[in-house]
Coordinates of C-alpha atoms and ligand atoms in Angstrom, one line a residue:
M1 CA 3.4 13.1 18.6
K2 CA 6.0 10.6 20.4
R3 CA 7.6 7.8 18.5
T4 CA 7.0 4.6 19.8
L5 CA 7.9 0.7 19.2
G6 CA 5.8 -2.3 19.3
T7 CA 5.4 -5.8 18.3
C8 CA 3.0 -8.5 17.2
Y9 CA 2.1 -11.2 19.7
Y10 CA -0.1 -14.3 19.4
P11 CA -0.7 -15.5 23.1
E12 CA -3.0 -18.3 21.7
H13 CA 0.4 -19.6 20.4
W14 CA 2.3 -20.0 23.8
P15 CA 1.7 -21.6 27.1
E16 CA -0.1 -19.3 29.5
E17 CA 2.9 -19.6 31.8
I18 CA 5.3 -17.5 29.6
W19 CA 3.2 -14.6 28.8
V20 CA 4.1 -12.6 32.0
E21 CA 7.7 -12.9 31.3
D22 CA 7.0 -12.1 27.6
A23 CA 5.2 -8.9 28.7
R24 CA 8.1 -8.3 31.2
R25 CA 10.8 -8.7 28.3
M26 CA 8.6 -6.3 25.9
A27 CA 8.4 -3.6 28.5
E28 CA 12.0 -4.0 29.2
L29 CA 13.0 -3.8 25.5
G30 CA 11.3 -0.4 25.4
L31 CA 8.1 -1.4 23.4
T32 CA 5.1 0.5 23.8
W33 CA 2.4 -1.4 21.6
V34 CA 1.6 -5.2 21.3
R35 CA -0.7 -6.0 18.5
I36 CA -2.8 -9.3 19.3
G37 CA -5.9 -11.1 18.2
E38 CA -6.3 -10.9 14.6
F39 CA -6.1 -14.6 13.8
A40 CA -7.7 -15.9 17.0
W41 CA -11.3 -16.4 16.1
S42 CA -11.0 -20.2 16.7
R43 CA -10.1 -19.6 20.2
I44 CA -12.5 -16.8 20.9
E45 CA -15.6 -18.6 19.3
P46 CA -14.7 -22.2 19.4
K47 CA -18.3 -23.2 18.6
P48 CA -21.1 -21.0 17.1
G49 CA -22.1 -18.7 19.7
Q50 CA -20.0 -20.1 22.5
F51 CA -17.2 -17.7 23.4
D52 CA -14.3 -18.2 25.5
W53 CA -13.1 -14.7 26.7
G54 CA -11.1 -16.1 29.8
W55 CA -7.7 -16.4 28.1
L56 CA -7.9 -13.1 26.1
D57 CA -9.1 -11.2 29.2
R58 CA -5.9 -12.5 30.8
A59 CA -3.6 -11.8 27.9
I60 CA -4.6 -8.2 27.8
E61 CA -4.5 -7.9 31.6
V62 CA -1.0 -9.3 31.6
L63 CA 0.3 -7.1 28.8
G64 CA -1.4 -4.2 30.5
A65 CA -0.1 -4.5 33.8
A66 CA 3.5 -4.7 32.2
G67 CA 2.7 -1.3 31.0
L68 CA 2.1 -2.3 27.3
K69 CA -0.9 -0.9 25.3
V70 CA -2.8 -3.2 23.2
V71 CA -3.7 -2.8 19.5
L72 CA -6.8 -5.2 19.3
G73 CA -7.3 -6.9 15.9
T74 CA -10.8 -8.0 14.7
P75 CA -10.3 -11.8 13.8
T76 CA -12.1 -11.7 10.4
A77 CA -9.3 -12.7 8.2
T78 CA -9.4 -16.3 9.5
P79 CA -12.9 -17.3 9.9
P80 CA -12.6 -21.0 11.6
R81 CA -13.8 -23.8 9.8
W82 CA -17.2 -24.0 11.5
V83 CA -17.8 -20.6 10.0
V84 CA -17.1 -21.9 6.5
D85 CA -19.3 -25.2 7.1
R86 CA -22.1 -22.8 8.0
H87 CA -21.6 -20.9 4.7
P88 CA -20.0 -23.0 2.2
E89 CA -20.6 -20.4 -0.5
M90 CA -18.8 -17.5 1.5
L91 CA -15.4 -18.6 -0.2
A92 CA -13.9 -16.4 -2.7
V93 CA -13.6 -17.9 -6.4
D94 CA -10.7 -17.3 -8.6
A95 CA -10.8 -16.1 -12.2
E96 CA -10.9 -19.8 -13.5
G97 CA -13.9 -20.4 -11.4
R98 CA -12.6 -22.5 -8.6
P99 CA -13.5 -21.7 -4.9
R100 CA -10.5 -20.8 -2.9
G101 CA -10.2 -23.4 0.1
F102 CA -10.2 -23.7 3.8
G103 CA -6.7 -24.3 5.3
S104 CA -4.8 -20.9 5.4
R105 CA -6.5 -17.4 5.6
R106 CA -8.4 -14.7 3.7
H107 CA -10.7 -17.5 2.6
Y108 CA -13.9 -15.3 2.3
C109 CA -15.4 -13.1 -0.5
F110 CA -16.3 -9.6 0.3
S111 CA -19.7 -9.8 -1.4
H112 CA -21.0 -12.7 0.7
R113 CA -24.0 -11.2 3.0
G114 CA -23.6 -14.1 5.1
Y115 CA -20.2 -13.8 6.0
L116 CA -20.6 -10.1 6.5
E117 CA -23.1 -11.1 9.0
E118 CA -20.8 -13.3 10.9
S119 CA -18.1 -10.7 10.8
R120 CA -20.5 -8.1 12.2
R121 CA -21.3 -10.6 14.9
I122 CA -17.9 -11.5 15.8
V123 CA -16.7 -7.8 15.7
E124 CA -19.8 -6.9 17.9
A125 CA -18.8 -9.4 20.5
V126 CA -15.0 -8.4 20.8
A127 CA -15.9 -4.6 20.7
R128 CA -18.4 -5.0 23.3
R129 CA -16.4 -7.0 25.6
Y130 CA -13.1 -4.9 25.3
G131 CA -14.5 -1.2 23.8
R132 CA -13.8 0.1 27.3
N133 CA -10.7 -2.1 28.4
P134 CA -8.3 0.7 29.6
H135 CA -5.6 -1.5 28.3
V136 CA -6.7 -1.6 24.4
A137 CA -5.5 1.8 23.0
A138 CA -6.2 1.0 19.4
W139 CA -8.0 -1.4 16.9
Q140 CA -7.1 -2.8 13.9
T141 CA -9.6 -4.2 11.3
D142 CA -9.3 -7.5 9.8
N143 CA -5.6 -8.2 8.6
E144 CA -4.1 -7.1 5.1
Y145 CA -7.1 -6.8 2.8
G146 CA -6.1 -8.0 -0.4
C147 CA -3.3 -10.0 0.7
H148 CA -3.1 -13.4 -1.3
D149 CA -5.0 -11.9 -4.3
T150 CA -8.0 -11.7 -2.3
T151 CA -9.6 -8.4 -3.4
I152 CA -11.1 -9.8 -6.4
S153 CA -13.7 -12.7 -6.3
Y154 CA -15.8 -14.2 -9.2
S155 CA -18.5 -15.8 -6.8
A156 CA -22.1 -16.0 -7.2
A157 CA -22.3 -13.3 -4.3
A158 CA -20.0 -11.1 -6.2
H159 CA -22.1 -11.6 -9.3
A160 CA -25.4 -10.7 -7.8
A161 CA -23.8 -7.5 -6.2
F162 CA -22.1 -6.4 -9.4
Q163 CA -25.6 -6.4 -11.1
D164 CA -26.7 -4.1 -8.3
W165 CA -23.8 -2.1 -8.4
C166 CA -24.0 -1.4 -12.4
A167 CA -27.9 -0.8 -11.5
Q168 CA -27.1 1.9 -9.1
R169 CA -24.2 3.4 -11.0
Y170 CA -25.8 3.4 -14.8
Q171 CA -29.6 3.5 -13.7
S172 CA -30.5 2.2 -17.2
T173 CA -29.1 -0.5 -19.6
D174 CA -29.2 1.8 -22.2
A175 CA -27.0 4.3 -20.2
L176 CA -24.6 1.3 -19.5
N177 CA -24.3 0.2 -22.9
R178 CA -23.6 3.7 -24.1
A179 CA -21.0 4.1 -21.3
W180 CA -19.3 0.9 -22.1
G181 CA -19.5 1.0 -25.9
N182 CA -21.5 -2.2 -25.9
V183 CA -22.4 -1.8 -29.6
F184 CA -19.0 -3.0 -30.3
W185 CA -19.1 -6.8 -31.0
S186 CA -22.9 -7.1 -30.2
M187 CA -22.5 -7.0 -26.2
E188 CA -25.6 -5.0 -25.6
Y189 CA -27.6 -6.0 -22.7
D190 CA -31.2 -5.0 -22.1
S191 CA -31.6 -6.3 -18.4
F192 CA -28.9 -5.9 -15.6
D193 CA -29.6 -9.6 -14.8
Q194 CA -27.7 -10.4 -18.1
I195 CA -24.4 -8.9 -17.0
G196 CA -21.7 -11.3 -16.4
L197 CA -18.6 -11.1 -14.3
P198 CA -15.5 -10.2 -16.7
N199 CA -13.7 -13.7 -16.4
L200 CA -14.1 -16.7 -18.6
T201 CA -14.6 -14.8 -21.8
V202 CA -13.2 -16.2 -25.2
T203 CA -11.0 -13.2 -25.6
E204 CA -10.3 -9.9 -23.8
P205 CA -13.4 -8.7 -22.0
N206 CA -14.6 -5.0 -22.8
P207 CA -12.0 -2.8 -20.7
A208 CA -15.0 -0.6 -19.5
H209 CA -16.6 -3.6 -17.8
V210 CA -13.3 -4.7 -16.6
L211 CA -12.9 -1.4 -15.0
A212 CA -16.2 -1.2 -13.6
F213 CA -15.8 -4.4 -12.0
R214 CA -12.5 -3.6 -10.4
R215 CA -14.2 -0.3 -9.0
F216 CA -16.9 -2.6 -7.6
S217 CA -14.5 -4.9 -5.9
S218 CA -12.8 -1.9 -4.4
D219 CA -16.2 -0.5 -3.0
Q220 CA -16.8 -4.1 -1.6
V221 CA -13.8 -3.8 0.7
S222 CA -14.7 -0.4 1.8
L223 CA -18.1 -1.3 2.6
Y224 CA -16.9 -4.4 4.5
N225 CA -14.4 -2.4 6.3
R226 CA -16.8 0.5 7.2
A227 CA -19.3 -2.1 8.6
Q228 CA -16.5 -3.1 11.1
V229 CA -15.4 0.5 11.8
E230 CA -19.0 1.6 12.8
I231 CA -19.4 -1.3 15.0
I232 CA -16.1 -0.7 16.9
R233 CA -16.9 3.0 17.3
R234 CA -20.4 2.1 19.1
F235 CA -18.2 0.6 21.9
S236 CA -14.7 2.4 22.0
D237 CA -13.2 5.7 21.6
A238 CA -9.9 4.2 20.6
P239 CA -8.4 5.1 17.2
I240 CA -9.2 2.4 14.5
S241 CA -6.6 1.5 11.7
H242 CA -5.8 -1.4 9.2
N243 CA -2.7 -2.8 8.2
Y244 CA -2.1 -2.2 4.4
M245 CA 0.6 -3.8 2.1
G246 CA 3.5 -3.0 -0.2
R247 CA 2.3 -2.8 -3.7
I248 CA -1.0 -3.8 -3.2
T249 CA -3.3 -1.8 -5.3
D250 CA -6.6 -3.7 -5.7
F251 CA -8.6 -1.5 -3.6
D252 CA -8.8 2.1 -2.9
H253 CA -6.8 2.6 0.0
Y254 CA -7.6 6.4 0.5
A255 CA -11.5 5.3 0.6
L256 CA -10.6 3.1 3.7
G257 CA -8.2 5.6 5.1
A258 CA -11.2 8.4 5.2
D259 CA -13.1 6.0 7.6
M260 CA -10.3 5.4 10.0
E261 CA -7.8 7.3 12.3
I262 CA -4.7 5.7 11.3
A263 CA -3.2 4.1 8.2
T264 CA -0.7 1.2 8.9
W265 CA 1.2 -0.9 6.9
D266 CA 3.4 -4.0 6.8
S267 CA 7.1 -3.5 5.7
Y268 CA 9.0 -6.5 4.7
P269 CA 11.9 -4.8 2.6
L270 CA 13.7 -8.1 1.7
G271 CA 10.6 -10.1 1.3
F272 CA 9.5 -7.4 -1.3
L273 CA 12.7 -7.1 -3.1
E274 CA 12.6 -9.8 -5.7
D275 CA 8.8 -9.7 -7.1
R276 CA 7.2 -6.6 -5.9
V277 CA 9.9 -3.9 -6.6
G278 CA 10.5 -4.4 -10.0
A279 CA 14.1 -3.6 -9.9
T280 CA 16.8 -5.0 -12.3
P281 CA 18.5 -8.3 -11.3
E282 CA 21.5 -6.3 -10.9
R283 CA 20.0 -4.1 -8.4
Q284 CA 18.3 -6.8 -6.8
R285 CA 21.8 -8.3 -6.2
A286 CA 23.0 -5.1 -4.9
C287 CA 20.2 -4.7 -2.3
Q288 CA 19.8 -8.2 -1.5
R289 CA 20.2 -7.9 2.2
Q290 CA 19.1 -4.0 2.5
G291 CA 16.0 -3.8 0.5
D292 CA 15.4 -1.4 -2.2
P293 CA 16.2 1.9 -1.2
D294 CA 13.0 3.7 -2.4
F295 CA 10.3 1.2 -2.1
Q296 CA 9.7 1.5 2.0
A297 CA 9.9 5.2 1.6
F298 CA 7.5 5.3 -1.2
H299 CA 4.9 3.3 1.1
H300 CA 5.7 5.4 4.1
D301 CA 5.0 8.8 2.0
L302 CA 1.7 6.8 0.5
Y303 CA 0.3 5.6 3.7
R304 CA 1.1 9.0 5.4
A305 CA -1.5 10.2 2.6
V306 CA -3.8 7.4 3.2
G307 CA -3.8 8.1 6.9
R308 CA -4.1 11.9 6.3
G309 CA -1.0 12.4 8.5
R310 CA -1.3 9.3 11.1
W311 CA 0.5 6.3 10.2
W312 CA 2.5 3.4 11.7
V313 CA 4.3 0.7 10.3
M314 CA 2.6 -2.3 11.9
E315 CA 4.6 -5.2 11.0
Q316 CA 8.3 -4.7 10.5
Q317 CA 10.7 -7.4 9.2
P318 CA 13.1 -8.3 12.0
G319 CA 15.0 -11.1 10.2
P320 CA 14.6 -13.4 7.3
V321 CA 11.0 -14.0 6.4
N322 CA 9.7 -17.4 4.9
W323 CA 7.6 -16.4 2.0
A324 CA 10.0 -14.6 -0.6
P325 CA 11.7 -16.4 -3.7
V326 CA 14.7 -16.2 -1.4
N327 CA 15.1 -15.3 2.2
P328 CA 18.2 -13.9 3.4
A329 CA 19.1 -12.3 6.8
P330 CA 19.1 -8.5 6.8
L331 CA 22.7 -7.0 6.6
P332 CA 23.5 -6.0 10.3
G333 CA 22.2 -2.6 10.9
M334 CA 19.2 -2.7 8.4
V335 CA 16.5 -3.6 10.9
R336 CA 17.6 -0.1 12.9
L337 CA 17.8 1.7 9.6
W338 CA 14.4 0.7 8.4
S339 CA 12.8 1.8 11.6
W340 CA 14.6 5.1 11.6
E341 CA 13.4 5.6 8.1
A342 CA 10.0 5.3 9.0
F343 CA 10.3 7.5 11.9
A344 CA 12.0 10.0 9.3
H345 CA 8.8 9.8 7.2
G346 CA 6.6 10.5 10.0
A347 CA 5.6 7.1 11.7
E348 CA 4.2 7.4 15.1
A349 CA 4.9 3.8 15.8
V350 CA 7.2 0.8 14.2
C351 CA 6.0 -2.6 15.3
Y352 CA 8.0 -5.7 14.7
F353 CA 6.5 -8.8 13.5
R354 CA 6.7 -10.9 15.3
W355 CA 7.8 -11.2 18.8
R356 CA 8.7 -14.9 18.9
Q357 CA 9.3 -17.3 16.0
A358 CA 6.6 -19.9 15.9
P359 CA 7.9 -23.7 15.8
F360 CA 4.5 -24.7 14.1
A361 CA 2.4 -24.1 10.9
Q362 CA 3.1 -21.9 8.0
E363 CA 5.6 -19.5 9.3
Q364 CA 8.1 -21.8 11.2
L365 CA 10.8 -20.3 9.1
H366 CA 9.7 -16.7 9.8
A367 CA 12.1 -14.8 12.2
G368 CA 10.9 -13.0 15.2
L369 CA 12.6 -10.9 17.9
L370 CA 12.9 -14.1 19.7
R371 CA 13.8 -17.5 18.3
P372 CA 11.5 -20.4 19.2
D373 CA 13.5 -21.2 22.5
S374 CA 13.0 -17.6 23.6
V375 CA 16.8 -16.7 23.3
E376 CA 17.0 -13.2 21.6
A377 CA 17.3 -13.4 17.7
P378 CA 19.4 -11.0 15.9
G379 CA 16.9 -8.2 15.4
H380 CA 16.2 -7.9 19.0
A381 CA 19.4 -6.0 19.6
E382 CA 18.4 -3.6 16.7
A383 CA 15.2 -2.7 18.0
L384 CA 16.8 -2.3 21.6
A385 CA 19.5 0.1 19.7
V386 CA 16.5 2.1 18.3
A387 CA 14.7 2.0 21.5
S388 CA 17.5 3.7 23.5
E389 CA 18.1 6.2 20.5
L390 CA 14.3 7.2 20.5
A391 CA 14.8 8.0 24.3
E392 CA 16.9 11.0 23.4
A393 CA 14.8 12.0 20.3
P394 CA 11.3 11.0 20.9
E395 CA 9.0 13.3 18.8
V396 CA 8.0 13.4 15.4
C397 CA 7.5 16.8 13.6
P398 CA 6.5 15.9 10.1
G399 CA 7.0 18.6 7.6
A400 CA 5.7 19.3 4.0
A401 CA 8.0 18.1 1.3
P402 CA 9.1 20.8 -1.6
V403 CA 7.5 18.5 -4.3
A404 CA 4.6 16.1 -4.5
L405 CA 3.6 13.1 -6.5
V406 CA 0.0 12.2 -7.2
F407 CA -0.9 8.4 -6.7
D408 CA -4.5 7.1 -7.7
Y409 CA -5.6 3.6 -7.3
D410 CA -8.4 4.0 -10.1
A411 CA -5.7 4.8 -12.7
C412 CA -3.7 1.6 -11.5
W413 CA -6.8 -0.4 -12.6
A414 CA -7.1 1.5 -15.8
W415 CA -3.6 0.4 -16.7
E416 CA -4.0 -2.9 -15.7
V417 CA -7.2 -3.4 -17.7
Q418 CA -5.4 -1.6 -20.7
P419 CA -1.5 -1.9 -20.3
Q420 CA -1.0 -1.6 -24.0
G421 CA 2.0 -3.9 -23.7
Q422 CA 3.2 -6.8 -21.4
G423 CA 4.2 -5.6 -18.2
L424 CA 3.7 -1.9 -18.3
S425 CA 2.3 -0.6 -15.0
Y426 CA 1.0 2.6 -13.4
F427 CA 2.7 1.7 -10.3
D428 CA 6.3 1.4 -12.1
L429 CA 5.7 4.6 -13.8
V430 CA 4.8 6.5 -10.5
F431 CA 7.6 4.6 -8.7
D432 CA 10.3 5.5 -11.4
T433 CA 9.4 9.0 -11.0
Y434 CA 9.5 9.0 -7.2
R435 CA 13.1 7.1 -7.4
G436 CA 14.2 9.9 -9.7
L437 CA 13.1 12.6 -7.3
R438 CA 14.8 10.7 -4.3
R439 CA 18.1 10.2 -6.4
L440 CA 18.1 14.0 -6.3
G441 CA 18.2 14.4 -3.0
L442 CA 14.4 15.3 -2.3
S443 CA 11.8 14.5 0.2
V444 CA 8.5 13.8 -1.4
D445 CA 4.9 14.0 -0.7
I446 CA 2.3 11.6 -2.0
L447 CA -1.1 13.2 -2.8
P448 CA -4.2 11.6 -3.7
P449 CA -6.0 12.8 -7.0
D450 CA -8.4 14.6 -5.1
A451 CA -5.9 16.3 -2.8
E452 CA -7.5 19.3 -1.1
A453 CA -4.7 21.4 -1.2
F454 CA -1.8 21.5 -3.7
D455 CA -0.6 24.9 -2.0
G456 CA 2.7 25.0 -0.9
Y457 CA 4.5 22.8 -3.2
K458 CA 6.9 23.9 -5.9
A459 CA 6.5 21.3 -8.2
I460 CA 3.6 18.6 -8.7
F461 CA 3.9 15.4 -10.7
V462 CA 1.2 13.8 -12.1
P463 CA 2.4 10.8 -14.5
G464 CA 0.0 8.2 -16.0
L465 CA -3.2 9.6 -14.2
M466 CA -5.5 7.9 -17.0
H467 CA -8.6 9.7 -15.8
M468 CA -8.3 13.4 -14.8
P469 CA -11.5 15.1 -13.8
D470 CA -12.0 18.5 -14.8
A471 CA -11.9 19.7 -11.3
L472 CA -8.3 18.2 -10.9
K473 CA -7.1 19.8 -14.1
E474 CA -8.4 23.2 -13.1
A475 CA -7.0 22.8 -9.5
L476 CA -3.5 22.1 -11.2
A477 CA -3.7 24.8 -13.8
A478 CA -4.5 27.2 -11.1
T479 CA -1.4 26.5 -8.7
P480 CA 1.8 28.3 -8.9
A481 CA 3.7 25.2 -8.9
Q482 CA 5.5 23.5 -11.8
V483 CA 3.0 20.9 -12.9
V484 CA 4.0 17.8 -14.9
L485 CA 1.7 15.5 -16.4
G486 CA 2.0 12.3 -18.5
P487 CA 2.8 10.1 -20.3
R488 CA -0.6 8.8 -20.4
S489 CA -2.3 11.5 -18.1
G490 CA -5.9 12.1 -19.0
A491 CA -5.9 9.4 -21.5
R492 CA -9.2 8.3 -20.8
T493 CA -12.7 9.5 -19.8
A494 CA -14.4 8.0 -16.6
E495 CA -15.7 5.2 -18.5
M496 CA -12.5 4.3 -20.5
E497 CA -12.9 5.9 -23.8
I498 CA -10.6 8.2 -25.7
P499 CA -11.7 11.7 -24.8
V500 CA -12.2 14.0 -27.7
P501 CA -10.6 16.6 -27.7
L502 CA -7.8 14.3 -27.6
P503 CA -5.6 14.3 -24.5
P504 CA -4.3 15.7 -22.2
A505 CA -7.1 18.6 -22.9
M506 CA -5.4 20.4 -20.1
P507 CA -6.4 24.0 -19.9
G508 CA -3.4 26.3 -20.5
L509 CA -1.3 23.8 -22.3
D510 CA -1.7 23.6 -25.9
V511 CA -0.4 20.3 -26.8
T512 CA -2.3 17.2 -28.2
V513 CA -1.4 13.4 -28.0
A514 CA -1.8 12.7 -31.4
W515 CA -1.0 9.1 -31.1
M516 CA 1.2 6.6 -29.2
E517 CA 3.4 3.3 -29.5
T518 CA 5.0 1.0 -27.0
I519 CA 8.4 0.0 -27.7
R520 CA 10.5 -3.3 -26.9
R521 CA 12.6 -2.8 -23.7
D522 CA 15.6 -3.8 -25.7
S523 CA 15.2 -0.9 -28.2
P524 CA 15.0 2.2 -26.3
R525 CA 15.3 5.4 -28.3
S526 CA 18.0 8.0 -27.8
I527 CA 17.3 11.3 -26.3
D528 CA 18.8 14.5 -27.9
G529 CA 20.7 15.1 -24.7
T530 CA 21.2 12.6 -21.8
G531 CA 19.2 9.2 -21.2
L532 CA 16.8 7.1 -23.3
A533 CA 13.0 7.0 -23.9
T534 CA 11.8 3.4 -23.3
R535 CA 8.7 1.4 -23.2
W536 CA 6.0 4.0 -23.9
I537 CA 6.2 7.1 -26.4
E538 CA 3.7 9.6 -27.4
A539 CA 3.6 11.7 -30.5
L540 CA 3.0 15.3 -29.3
D541 CA 1.3 18.0 -31.5
G542 CA 0.8 21.6 -30.9
P543 CA 2.4 25.1 -30.2
A544 CA 3.4 24.6 -26.5
H545 CA 7.2 25.0 -26.3
P546 CA 9.4 21.6 -26.9
V547 CA 11.8 20.9 -24.1
L548 CA 13.0 17.4 -24.8
K549 CA 13.4 15.8 -28.1
G550 CA 14.6 12.5 -29.4
A551 CA 17.7 12.0 -31.3
D552 CA 15.4 11.5 -34.3
G553 CA 13.8 15.0 -33.8
A554 CA 10.6 13.8 -32.2
T555 CA 9.1 16.1 -29.4
L556 CA 9.0 14.0 -26.1
A557 CA 8.3 16.9 -23.9
V558 CA 6.6 20.2 -24.0
R559 CA 6.1 23.3 -21.6
Q560 CA 4.1 26.3 -21.5
D561 CA 4.3 28.6 -18.4
H562 CA 4.5 26.3 -15.4
L563 CA 2.5 23.4 -17.1
W564 CA 4.8 20.7 -18.5
Y565 CA 3.7 17.5 -20.6
L566 CA 6.1 14.4 -20.8
G567 CA 5.4 12.1 -23.7
A568 CA 7.5 9.4 -22.9
W569 CA 8.7 6.8 -20.2
L570 CA 12.3 7.9 -19.5
D571 CA 15.2 5.7 -18.1
E572 CA 17.2 6.9 -15.0
A573 CA 19.6 8.9 -16.8
G574 CA 16.8 10.8 -18.8
M575 CA 14.5 10.9 -15.8
D576 CA 17.2 12.5 -13.6
A577 CA 18.0 15.3 -16.1
F578 CA 14.3 16.0 -17.0
L579 CA 13.6 16.2 -13.4
A580 CA 16.4 18.3 -12.5
G581 CA 15.3 20.8 -15.3
V582 CA 11.7 21.0 -13.8
C583 CA 13.2 21.5 -10.2
A584 CA 15.5 24.2 -11.5
E585 CA 12.4 26.0 -12.7
A586 CA 10.8 25.4 -9.6
G587 CA 13.5 26.9 -7.5
V588 CA 13.9 23.4 -5.5
P589 CA 17.6 22.7 -5.2
V590 CA 18.8 19.4 -5.9
Q591 CA 21.8 17.1 -5.5
T592 CA 23.3 13.9 -6.9
L593 CA 23.5 11.6 -4.3
P594 CA 26.0 8.6 -3.8
E595 CA 24.5 5.2 -5.0
G596 CA 22.2 3.8 -2.0
V597 CA 22.1 7.0 -0.2
R598 CA 18.9 8.5 0.4
I599 CA 17.7 12.0 2.3
R600 CA 14.7 12.7 4.4
D601 CA 13.6 15.8 6.0
T602 CA 11.2 16.3 8.8
R603 CA 10.4 20.0 10.0
T604 CA 13.1 19.7 12.4
E605 CA 15.7 17.3 11.3
R606 CA 17.4 15.9 8.3
F607 CA 18.1 12.1 8.0
W608 CA 20.7 10.3 5.7
F609 CA 20.3 6.5 5.2
N610 CA 22.9 4.3 3.6
Y611 CA 21.4 1.4 1.7
S612 CA 24.8 0.3 0.2
T613 CA 27.2 -2.3 1.6
V614 CA 30.1 0.3 1.4
P615 CA 30.7 3.1 3.6
V616 CA 29.9 6.5 2.2
T617 CA 31.3 10.1 2.5
I618 CA 28.8 12.9 2.0
E619 CA 29.1 16.4 2.9
G620 CA 32.1 15.4 5.1
R621 CA 30.5 12.8 7.1
T622 CA 31.1 9.1 6.5
L623 CA 28.0 6.8 6.7
P624 CA 28.7 3.0 7.3
P625 CA 26.8 0.5 5.5
A626 CA 23.5 0.2 6.8
G627 CA 24.1 3.8 8.8
V628 CA 21.6 6.6 9.8
L629 CA 22.7 10.1 10.1
R630 CA 20.4 12.5 12.0
E631 CA 20.9 16.2 12.2
T632 CA 18.7 18.9 13.8
L633 CA 17.7 21.5 11.1
Ligands
GAL1 C1 2.0 -10.4 7.0 C2 1.0 -10.8 7.6 C3 1.3 -11.5 8.9 C4 2.5 -12.5 8.5 C5 3.6 -11.8 7.9 C6 4.8 -12.5 7.7 O1 1.5 -10.4 5.5 O2 0.0 -9.7 7.8 O3 0.3 -12.3 9.5 O4 1.9 -13.6 7.9 O5 3.0 -11.4 6.6 O6 5.7 -11.9 6.9

């Protein structure tokens, strides 16, 4: 597969006279792809049933004639005003019961039947018209499901659909009452019509009820997306994708990924830094113009799993964005670094968002490759540098990493439903483990919990996976890899109950989590050795061999043959020492990388990336700030 570049373009924002010149300049820059159309419903269908295809026909023709391939987006993230007027109940409703109004985007509820029909209608019209167009080489469904907190809706449509979902899953209210433990606080139902949504309750709703609602909300996204995919497939053989986001976990991305050929995601390293990464203020300051050294990589690895190997960056930040708490310009060289990092993790394409900065509306202060006056913005030169380097190294040869980390959306929801302490999150726990592995110089594969194959890995990490089905436990017990569970792995049944026998109940590992506590972040406990136990500590009982103890003598981790259980959330030093110990047993060589340096291997190449602001020397080579080194293996 060839590595390619692209951009996101909005022909409807610009006078038609400049399209030809834009297309020429895109091709001259070395771009292959141009994504268009995803917000253009009001121009495609200005009035109900009245289509204006002329401009879009011409735009696709102009781009195609310049040698570009079009990714065509379905425009359902931005239903025009007339659609909302036709279906006033289609608006999503927030947890306080307020409808989310027209005037920006994503103002729809996934459960609204009328909106689903409107979506089917517009998707069919677009797919019918362009399904065989030779320039339309890929599709994107909608845009960023879940963006602006839009997966979960407490609308009347969601309420009715949730009752149906419960009836299908549990078959009887007796079964539902038992599964949720509704005898507690007299919450029992005797008809599915009585079941409400878990908002506006006096105090916290039943965690099993909330988890069911989260699973339902995720299923609604899958069904909605599948409806679009099925229509597009009737008219086109081109691959279908969706652009996912950073740290958005409200729906099961693996479920959507299974329905499409390619997973893409939108990477805004500086935009994410302050409120999505979860880094300390010191680290945020140190990385303010580079982004976090692990956050992009984590998502590259996650979406490689979601796309079952095929994935792109659909939107790459090319300069300052407009939507983060603070919006600096990237350190010179970072746009190039971010692009190469995606390729190092196996991306087939990196597309810059956007071609030209818009002088109007919400994103006026969002950089593009061009300024609003069409002069090249700083990101343009970096895209050009990547394009010329790609000419020398066009092929991606992704290879398997030595270690794997399991990431599960259902576990994310279970932790959100029951964090057992403010700010405790599954994402952070998994991400801390990922960071630790990367600090040791490792490439990591992320796997879904129902991975078909655990073969080939030397070590597999499964932190925080709240519900572990028996088949997963058996598969992990059967691999020859070192397998590390915990904290909180296997801590709940599928219906959010504490299982008996107590967790982790892992075959071949004689340990029981007798009880657990969460602790203040300013009061971590010392480890007997290196580092600290923070946030989450479990009391471990049983004959498995202790491998990590607290300074107070408490057992924090145990091991039996190739199975390990870690009963604490470790700080960086503790994590590094623990992971290095597991890797030594697994026969995976590790190293300590200089601050800000990360490595990623493909099957044929090794890459070094310098996320720091100072030059770094490693293995005799000096990497400048924002430097990238590539070596053939
Ligand atoms: C993404 C979105 C784009 C644009 C961009 C700005 O979340 O898909 O349409 O809004 O952010 O950074």
